[in-house]
Tab-separated table of C-alpha atoms in Angstrom:
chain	number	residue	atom	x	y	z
A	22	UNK	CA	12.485	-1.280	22.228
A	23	UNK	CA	9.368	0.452	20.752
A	24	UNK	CA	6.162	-0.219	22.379
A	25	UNK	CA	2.997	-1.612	20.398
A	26	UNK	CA	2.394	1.754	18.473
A	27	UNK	CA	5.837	1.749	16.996
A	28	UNK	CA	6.851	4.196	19.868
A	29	UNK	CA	10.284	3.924	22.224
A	30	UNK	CA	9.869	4.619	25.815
A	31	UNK	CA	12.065	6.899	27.303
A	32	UNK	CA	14.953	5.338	29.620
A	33	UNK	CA	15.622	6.354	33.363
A	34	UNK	CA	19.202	7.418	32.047
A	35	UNK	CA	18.003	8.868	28.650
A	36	UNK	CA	15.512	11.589	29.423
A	37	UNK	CA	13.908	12.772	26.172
A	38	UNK	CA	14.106	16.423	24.751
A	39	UNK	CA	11.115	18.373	24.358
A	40	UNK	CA	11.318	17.692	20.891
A	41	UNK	CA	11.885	13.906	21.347
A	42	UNK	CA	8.742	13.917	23.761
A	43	UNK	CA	6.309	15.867	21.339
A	44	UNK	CA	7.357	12.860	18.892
A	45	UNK	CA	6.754	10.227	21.311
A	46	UNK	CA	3.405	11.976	22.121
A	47	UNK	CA	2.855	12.349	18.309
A	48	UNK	CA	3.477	8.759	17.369
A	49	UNK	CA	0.792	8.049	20.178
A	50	UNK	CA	-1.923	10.137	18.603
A	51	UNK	CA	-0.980	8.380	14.589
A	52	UNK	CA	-1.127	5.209	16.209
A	53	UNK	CA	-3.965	5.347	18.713
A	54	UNK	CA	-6.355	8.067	17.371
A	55	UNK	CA	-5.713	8.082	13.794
A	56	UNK	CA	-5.242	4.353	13.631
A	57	UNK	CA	-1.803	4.274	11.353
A	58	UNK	CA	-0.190	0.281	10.980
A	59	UNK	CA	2.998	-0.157	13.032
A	60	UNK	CA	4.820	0.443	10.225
A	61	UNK	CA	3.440	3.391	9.301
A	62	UNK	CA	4.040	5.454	13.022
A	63	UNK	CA	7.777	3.928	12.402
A	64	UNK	CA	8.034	5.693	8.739
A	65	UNK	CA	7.254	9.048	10.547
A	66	UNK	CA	8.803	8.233	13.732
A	67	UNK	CA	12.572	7.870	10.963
A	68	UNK	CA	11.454	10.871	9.070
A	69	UNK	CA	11.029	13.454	11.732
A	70	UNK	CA	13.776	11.674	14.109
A	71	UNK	CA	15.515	13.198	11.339
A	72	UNK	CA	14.504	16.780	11.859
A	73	UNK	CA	14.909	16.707	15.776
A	74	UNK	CA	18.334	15.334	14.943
A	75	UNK	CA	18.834	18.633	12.357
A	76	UNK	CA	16.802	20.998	14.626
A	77	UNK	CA	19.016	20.061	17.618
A	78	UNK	CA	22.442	20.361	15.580
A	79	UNK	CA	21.429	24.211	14.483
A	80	UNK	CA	20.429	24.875	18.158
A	81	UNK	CA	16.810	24.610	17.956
A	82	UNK	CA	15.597	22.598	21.287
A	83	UNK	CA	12.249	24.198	21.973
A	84	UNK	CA	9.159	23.519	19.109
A	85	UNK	CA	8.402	27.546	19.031
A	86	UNK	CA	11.661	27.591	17.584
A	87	UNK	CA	11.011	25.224	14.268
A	88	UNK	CA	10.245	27.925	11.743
A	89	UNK	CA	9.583	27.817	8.252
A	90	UNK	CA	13.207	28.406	7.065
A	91	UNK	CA	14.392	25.578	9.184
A	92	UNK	CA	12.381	22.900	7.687
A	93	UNK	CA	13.564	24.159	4.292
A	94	UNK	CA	16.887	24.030	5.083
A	95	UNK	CA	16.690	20.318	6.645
A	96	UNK	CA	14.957	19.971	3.319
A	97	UNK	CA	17.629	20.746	1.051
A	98	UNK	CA	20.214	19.033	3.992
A	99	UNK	CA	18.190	15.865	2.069
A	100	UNK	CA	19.065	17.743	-1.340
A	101	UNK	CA	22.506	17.789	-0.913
A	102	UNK	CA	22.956	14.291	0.484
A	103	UNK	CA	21.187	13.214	-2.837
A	104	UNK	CA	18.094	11.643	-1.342
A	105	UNK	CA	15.351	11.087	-3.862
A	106	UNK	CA	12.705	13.397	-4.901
A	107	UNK	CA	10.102	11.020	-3.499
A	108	UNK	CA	11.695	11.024	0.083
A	109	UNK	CA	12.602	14.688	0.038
A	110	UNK	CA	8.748	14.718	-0.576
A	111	UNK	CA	8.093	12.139	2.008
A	112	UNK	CA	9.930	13.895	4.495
A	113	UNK	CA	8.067	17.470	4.093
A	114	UNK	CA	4.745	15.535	4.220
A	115	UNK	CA	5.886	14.635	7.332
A	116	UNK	CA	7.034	18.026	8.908
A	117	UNK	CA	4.005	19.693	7.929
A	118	UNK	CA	1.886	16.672	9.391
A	119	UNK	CA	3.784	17.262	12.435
A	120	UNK	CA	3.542	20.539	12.941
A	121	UNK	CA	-0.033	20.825	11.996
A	122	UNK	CA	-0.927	18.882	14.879
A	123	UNK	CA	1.643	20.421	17.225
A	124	UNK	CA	-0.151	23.631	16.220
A	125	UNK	CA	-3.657	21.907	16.985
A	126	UNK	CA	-2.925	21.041	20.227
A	127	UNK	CA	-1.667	24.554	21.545
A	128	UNK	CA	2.295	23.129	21.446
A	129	UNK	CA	2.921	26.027	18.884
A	130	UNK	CA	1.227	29.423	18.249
A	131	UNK	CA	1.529	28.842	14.353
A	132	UNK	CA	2.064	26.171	12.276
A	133	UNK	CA	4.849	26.581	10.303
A	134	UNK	CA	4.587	23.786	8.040
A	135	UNK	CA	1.541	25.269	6.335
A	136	UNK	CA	3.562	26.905	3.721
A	137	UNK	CA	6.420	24.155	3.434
A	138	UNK	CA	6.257	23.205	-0.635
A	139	UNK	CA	8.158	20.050	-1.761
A	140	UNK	CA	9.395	18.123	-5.080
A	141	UNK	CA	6.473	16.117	-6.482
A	142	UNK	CA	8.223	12.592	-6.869
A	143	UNK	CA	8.389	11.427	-10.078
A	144	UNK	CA	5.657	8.816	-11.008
A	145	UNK	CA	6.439	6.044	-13.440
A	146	UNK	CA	3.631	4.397	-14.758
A	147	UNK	CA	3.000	1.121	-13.121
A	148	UNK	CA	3.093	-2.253	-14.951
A	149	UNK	CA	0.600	-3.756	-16.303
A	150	UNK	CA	-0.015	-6.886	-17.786
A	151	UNK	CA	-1.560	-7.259	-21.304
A	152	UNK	CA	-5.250	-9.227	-21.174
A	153	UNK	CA	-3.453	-12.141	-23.431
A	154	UNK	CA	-1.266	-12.666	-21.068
A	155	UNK	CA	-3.172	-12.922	-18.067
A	156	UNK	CA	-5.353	-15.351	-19.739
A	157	UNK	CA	-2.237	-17.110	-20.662
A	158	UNK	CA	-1.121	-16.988	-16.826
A	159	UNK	CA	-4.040	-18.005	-14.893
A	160	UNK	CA	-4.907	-20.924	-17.788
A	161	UNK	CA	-1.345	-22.459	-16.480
A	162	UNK	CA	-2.825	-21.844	-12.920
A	163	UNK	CA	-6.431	-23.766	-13.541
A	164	UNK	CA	-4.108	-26.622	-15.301
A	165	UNK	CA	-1.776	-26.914	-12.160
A	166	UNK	CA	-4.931	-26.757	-9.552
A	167	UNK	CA	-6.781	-29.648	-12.072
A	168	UNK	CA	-4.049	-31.939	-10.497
A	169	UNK	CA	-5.376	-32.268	-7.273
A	170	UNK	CA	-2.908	-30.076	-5.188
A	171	UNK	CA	-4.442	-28.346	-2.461
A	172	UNK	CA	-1.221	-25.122	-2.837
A	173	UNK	CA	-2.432	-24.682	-6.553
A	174	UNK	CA	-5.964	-24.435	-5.762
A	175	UNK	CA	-4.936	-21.807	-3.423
A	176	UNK	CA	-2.617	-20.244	-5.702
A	177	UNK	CA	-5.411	-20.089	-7.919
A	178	UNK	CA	-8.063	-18.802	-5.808
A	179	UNK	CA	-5.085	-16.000	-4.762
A	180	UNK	CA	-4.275	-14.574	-8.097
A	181	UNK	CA	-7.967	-15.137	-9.460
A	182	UNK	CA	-8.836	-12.808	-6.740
A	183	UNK	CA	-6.250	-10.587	-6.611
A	184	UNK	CA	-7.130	-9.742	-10.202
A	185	UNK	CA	-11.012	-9.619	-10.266
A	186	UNK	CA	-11.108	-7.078	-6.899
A	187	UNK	CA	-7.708	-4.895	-7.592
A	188	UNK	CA	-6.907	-5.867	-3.491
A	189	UNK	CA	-3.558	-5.383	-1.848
A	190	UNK	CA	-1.506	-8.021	-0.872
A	191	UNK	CA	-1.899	-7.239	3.055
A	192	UNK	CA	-6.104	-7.084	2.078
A	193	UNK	CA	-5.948	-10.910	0.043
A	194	UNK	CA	-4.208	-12.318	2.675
A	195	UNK	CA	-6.158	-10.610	5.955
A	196	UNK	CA	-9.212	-12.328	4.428
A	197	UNK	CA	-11.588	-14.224	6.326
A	198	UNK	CA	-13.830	-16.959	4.998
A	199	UNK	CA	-16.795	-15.194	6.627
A	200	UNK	CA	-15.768	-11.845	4.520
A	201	UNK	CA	-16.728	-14.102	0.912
A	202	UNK	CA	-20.491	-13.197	-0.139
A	203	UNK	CA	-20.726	-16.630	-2.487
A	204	UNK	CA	-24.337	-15.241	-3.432
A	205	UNK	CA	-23.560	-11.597	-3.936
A	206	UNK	CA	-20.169	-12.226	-5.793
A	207	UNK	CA	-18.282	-9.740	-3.198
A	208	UNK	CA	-15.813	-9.698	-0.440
A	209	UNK	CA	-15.543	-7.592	2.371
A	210	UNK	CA	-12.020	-5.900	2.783
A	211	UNK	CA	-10.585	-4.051	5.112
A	212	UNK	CA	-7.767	-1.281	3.988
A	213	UNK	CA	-5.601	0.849	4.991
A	214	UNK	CA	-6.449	2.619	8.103
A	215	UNK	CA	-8.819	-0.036	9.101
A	216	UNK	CA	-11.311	0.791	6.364
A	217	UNK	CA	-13.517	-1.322	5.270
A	218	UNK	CA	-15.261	-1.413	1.731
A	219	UNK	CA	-17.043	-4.399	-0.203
A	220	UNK	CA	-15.608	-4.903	-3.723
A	221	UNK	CA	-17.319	-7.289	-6.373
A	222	UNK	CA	-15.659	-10.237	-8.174
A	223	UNK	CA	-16.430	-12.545	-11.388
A	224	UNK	CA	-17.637	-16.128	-12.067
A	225	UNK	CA	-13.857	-17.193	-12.295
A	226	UNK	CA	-12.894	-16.256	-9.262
A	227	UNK	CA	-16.218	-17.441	-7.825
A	228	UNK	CA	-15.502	-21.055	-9.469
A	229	UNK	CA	-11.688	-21.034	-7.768
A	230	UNK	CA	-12.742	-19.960	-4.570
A	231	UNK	CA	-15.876	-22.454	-4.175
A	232	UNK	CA	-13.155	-24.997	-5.520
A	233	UNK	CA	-10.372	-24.046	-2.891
A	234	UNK	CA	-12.668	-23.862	-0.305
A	235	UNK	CA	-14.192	-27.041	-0.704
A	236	UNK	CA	-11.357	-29.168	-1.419
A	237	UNK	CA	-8.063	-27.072	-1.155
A	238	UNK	CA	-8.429	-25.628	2.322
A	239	UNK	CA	-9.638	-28.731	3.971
A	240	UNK	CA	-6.811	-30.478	2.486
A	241	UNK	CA	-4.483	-27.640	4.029
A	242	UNK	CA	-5.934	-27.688	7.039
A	243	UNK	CA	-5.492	-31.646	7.358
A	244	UNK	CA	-1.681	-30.764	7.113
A	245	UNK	CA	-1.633	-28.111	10.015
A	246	UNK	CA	1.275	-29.242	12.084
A	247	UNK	CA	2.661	-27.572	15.722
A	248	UNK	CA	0.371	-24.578	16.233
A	249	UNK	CA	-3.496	-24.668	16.187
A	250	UNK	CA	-4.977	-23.540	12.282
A	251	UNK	CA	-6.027	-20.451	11.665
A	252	UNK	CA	-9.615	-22.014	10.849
A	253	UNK	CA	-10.602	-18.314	10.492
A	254	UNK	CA	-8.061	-17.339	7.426
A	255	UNK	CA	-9.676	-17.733	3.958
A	256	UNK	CA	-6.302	-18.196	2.122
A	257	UNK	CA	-4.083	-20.750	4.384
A	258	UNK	CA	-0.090	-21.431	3.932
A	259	UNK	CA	1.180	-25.306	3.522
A	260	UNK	CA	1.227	-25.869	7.569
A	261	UNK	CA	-2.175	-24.526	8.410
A	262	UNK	CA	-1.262	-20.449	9.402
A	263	UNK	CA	-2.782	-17.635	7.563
A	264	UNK	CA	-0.691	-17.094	4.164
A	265	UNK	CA	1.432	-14.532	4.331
A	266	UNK	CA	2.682	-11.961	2.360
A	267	UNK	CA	5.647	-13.003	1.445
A	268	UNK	CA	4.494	-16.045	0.482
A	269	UNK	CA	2.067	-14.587	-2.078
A	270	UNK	CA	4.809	-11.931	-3.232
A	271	UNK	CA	6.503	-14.944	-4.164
A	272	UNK	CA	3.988	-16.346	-6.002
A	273	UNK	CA	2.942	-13.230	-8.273
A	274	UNK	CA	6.704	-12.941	-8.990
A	275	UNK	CA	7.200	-16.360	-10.220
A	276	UNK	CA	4.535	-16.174	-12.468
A	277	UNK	CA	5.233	-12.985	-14.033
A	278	UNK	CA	9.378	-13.116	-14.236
A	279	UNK	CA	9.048	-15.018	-17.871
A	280	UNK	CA	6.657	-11.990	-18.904
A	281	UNK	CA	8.280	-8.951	-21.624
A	282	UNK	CA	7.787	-5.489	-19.623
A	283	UNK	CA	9.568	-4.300	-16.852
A	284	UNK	CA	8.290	-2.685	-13.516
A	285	UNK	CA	7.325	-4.174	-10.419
A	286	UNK	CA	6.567	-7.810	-10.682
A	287	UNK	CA	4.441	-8.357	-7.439
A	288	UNK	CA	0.920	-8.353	-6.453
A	289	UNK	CA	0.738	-4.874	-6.927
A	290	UNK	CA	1.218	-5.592	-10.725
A	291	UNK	CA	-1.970	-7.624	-10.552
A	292	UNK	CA	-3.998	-4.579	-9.001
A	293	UNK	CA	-2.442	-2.229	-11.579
A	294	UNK	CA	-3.738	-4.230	-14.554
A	295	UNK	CA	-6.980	-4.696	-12.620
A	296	UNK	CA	-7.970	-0.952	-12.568
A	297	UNK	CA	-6.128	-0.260	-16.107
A	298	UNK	CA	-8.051	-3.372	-17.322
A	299	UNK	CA	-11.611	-1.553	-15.832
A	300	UNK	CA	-10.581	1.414	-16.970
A	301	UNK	CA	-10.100	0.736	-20.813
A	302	UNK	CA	-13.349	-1.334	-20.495
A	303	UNK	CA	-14.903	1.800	-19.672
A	304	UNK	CA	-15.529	1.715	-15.827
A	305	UNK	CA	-15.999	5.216	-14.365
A	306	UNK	CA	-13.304	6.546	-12.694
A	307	UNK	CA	-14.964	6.901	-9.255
A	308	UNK	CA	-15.786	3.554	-9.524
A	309	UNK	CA	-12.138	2.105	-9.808
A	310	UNK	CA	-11.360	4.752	-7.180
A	311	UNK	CA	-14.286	3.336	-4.899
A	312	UNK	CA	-12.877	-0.512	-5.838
A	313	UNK	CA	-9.478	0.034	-5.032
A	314	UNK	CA	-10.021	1.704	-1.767
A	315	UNK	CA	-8.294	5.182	-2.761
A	316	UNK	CA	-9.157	8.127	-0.125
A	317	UNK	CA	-7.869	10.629	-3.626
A	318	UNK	CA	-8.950	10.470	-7.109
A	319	UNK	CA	-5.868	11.683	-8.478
A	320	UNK	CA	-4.249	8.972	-6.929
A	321	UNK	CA	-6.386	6.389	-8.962
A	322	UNK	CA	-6.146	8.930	-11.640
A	323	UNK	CA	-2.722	7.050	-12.371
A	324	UNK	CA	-4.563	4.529	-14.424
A	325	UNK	CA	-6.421	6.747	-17.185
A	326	UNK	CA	-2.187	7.878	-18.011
A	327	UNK	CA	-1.860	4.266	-18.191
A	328	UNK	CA	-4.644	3.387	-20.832
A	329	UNK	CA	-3.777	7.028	-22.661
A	330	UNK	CA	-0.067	5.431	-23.043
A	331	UNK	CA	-1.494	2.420	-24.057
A	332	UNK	CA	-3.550	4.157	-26.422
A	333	UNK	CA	-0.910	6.477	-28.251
A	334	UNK	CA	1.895	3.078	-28.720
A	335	UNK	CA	-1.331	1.492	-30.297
A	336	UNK	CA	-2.056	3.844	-32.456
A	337	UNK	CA	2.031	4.787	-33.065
A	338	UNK	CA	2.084	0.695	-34.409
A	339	UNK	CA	-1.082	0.622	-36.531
A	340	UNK	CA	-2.086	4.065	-37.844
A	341	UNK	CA	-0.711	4.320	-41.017
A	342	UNK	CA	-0.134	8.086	-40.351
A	343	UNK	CA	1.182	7.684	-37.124
């Protein structure tokens, strides 16, 4: 059973190879140094489980003997078994994180990951949804909350937000009412990693959240039943507990499964059209990048493909020369 880094303790009759205890102490160091979610150290922990499994098969039980040639051939092992670019990818970001740091510590003379090249995974352009239609979307919301119902002032509040600030879904729902600046229009969030930025929001997500706050959540909280409230949690589920994220994935989807376009229909859509929406408004790109928490540009750099493919279908339908 793994510990509460994500790591499994070794077992009086299981004694762990020096390759299975350099991942154990490896898991340790993403977990307790670096700071990586539970579920991160377990993605790592399954990819390079993998290797030791491979390394140990070919006869390689010692980590000066994981050379460059074996990681490419456990590599294409994935190749052959017709995993996806974007794990074959996945699992050489991986190796050479590994072995980087089993080279930093003095476990290995040289790191032979350094020179360990993988597919690029194929990105498809996230989904976004069109400005009409979000109008369209969160008008049905501010009509449902106008009835009274302390879930659809939430729901309101939730999508509002989740579209002015481009946040995840684990960021909207790890909220805490003291992270709302009512005067300075922003919220404090904390990311991935446990960083923390402060990201701005509008007037209509001001108006839902003053309107949740003040009559949804008490109304939510009223209704707490078996465990104590979490009278911490901004955004609170029907019984009192901190929302989770299911229960907003569940929301985003509903709303958006009637919408044309395919592509992922969760929260995630919401924070795609959010930066797309910036970006073809003509917010800088270090900006959005700042907004949306990215550590890379070229990972927010996703968006400006985005509004340029938005841009040539516009012009294919209306130039007359197109």
């Amino acid at each position: 059973m793994a510990d509460a880094h994500g790591v499994t303790p070794a077992t009086p009759e299981s004694v762990p190879s020096e390759l299975e205890s350099a991942l154990e102490d490896y898991c340790r160091h993403l977990s307790i140094e670096r700071g990586f979610s539970q579920h991160t150290v377990r993605a790592y922990r399954t990819d390079l489980a993998e290797l030791i499994d491979f390394a140990e098969v070919n006869g390689v039980t010692t980590l000066d003997a994981i050379t460059l040639p074996l990681l490419r051939d456990w590599l294409w092992a994935g190749t052959e078994r017709d995993l996806a670019r974007s794990t074959i990818a996945r699992h050489a970001a991986s190796a050479r994180g590994f072995t980087a740091w089993l080279a930093r510590t003095g476990e290995i003379p040289d790191d032979p990951g350094v020179r360990l090249r993988s597919p690029k995974p194929l990105r498809s352009l996230p989904r976004v949804i069109t400005r009409g239609q979000m109008d369209a979307l969160i008008g049905a919301l501010v009509d449902a909350s106008a009835e009274g119902d302390p879930v659809a002032r939430r729901d309101l509040a939730i999508v509002e937000v989740l579209y002015a600030s481009a946040l995840r879904v684990s960021e909207i729902v790890g909220l805490d009412v003291d992270d709302v600046d009512l005067d300075r229009l922003t919220v404090r969030v904390t990311g991935k990693g446990g960083k923390q930025r402060v990201v701005p929001f509008g007037l209509p997500a001001l108006n839902a959240i003053v309107d949740y706050v003040r009559l949804g959540r008490p109304a939510l909280l009223a209704r707490a039943t078996g465990a104590a409230p979490d009278a911490a949690a901004l955004f609170l589920g029907a019984r009192g507990a901190r929302v989770g994220t299911r229960s907003v994935y569940r929301l985003v989807a509903g709303l958006l499964v009637d919408l044309p376009g395919g592509g992922p229909s969760g929260p995630h859509a919401l924070r795609h059209t959010a930066a797309t929406h910036l970006l073809d408004g003509g917010a800088d790109l270090r900006a959005v990048q700042e907004m949306l928490g990215h550590a890379s540009l070229g990972t927010t750099q996703i968006y400006t493909h985005v509004s340029t493919e938005r841009l040539r279908e516009s012009y294919r339908t209306a130039h007359p020369r197109a």
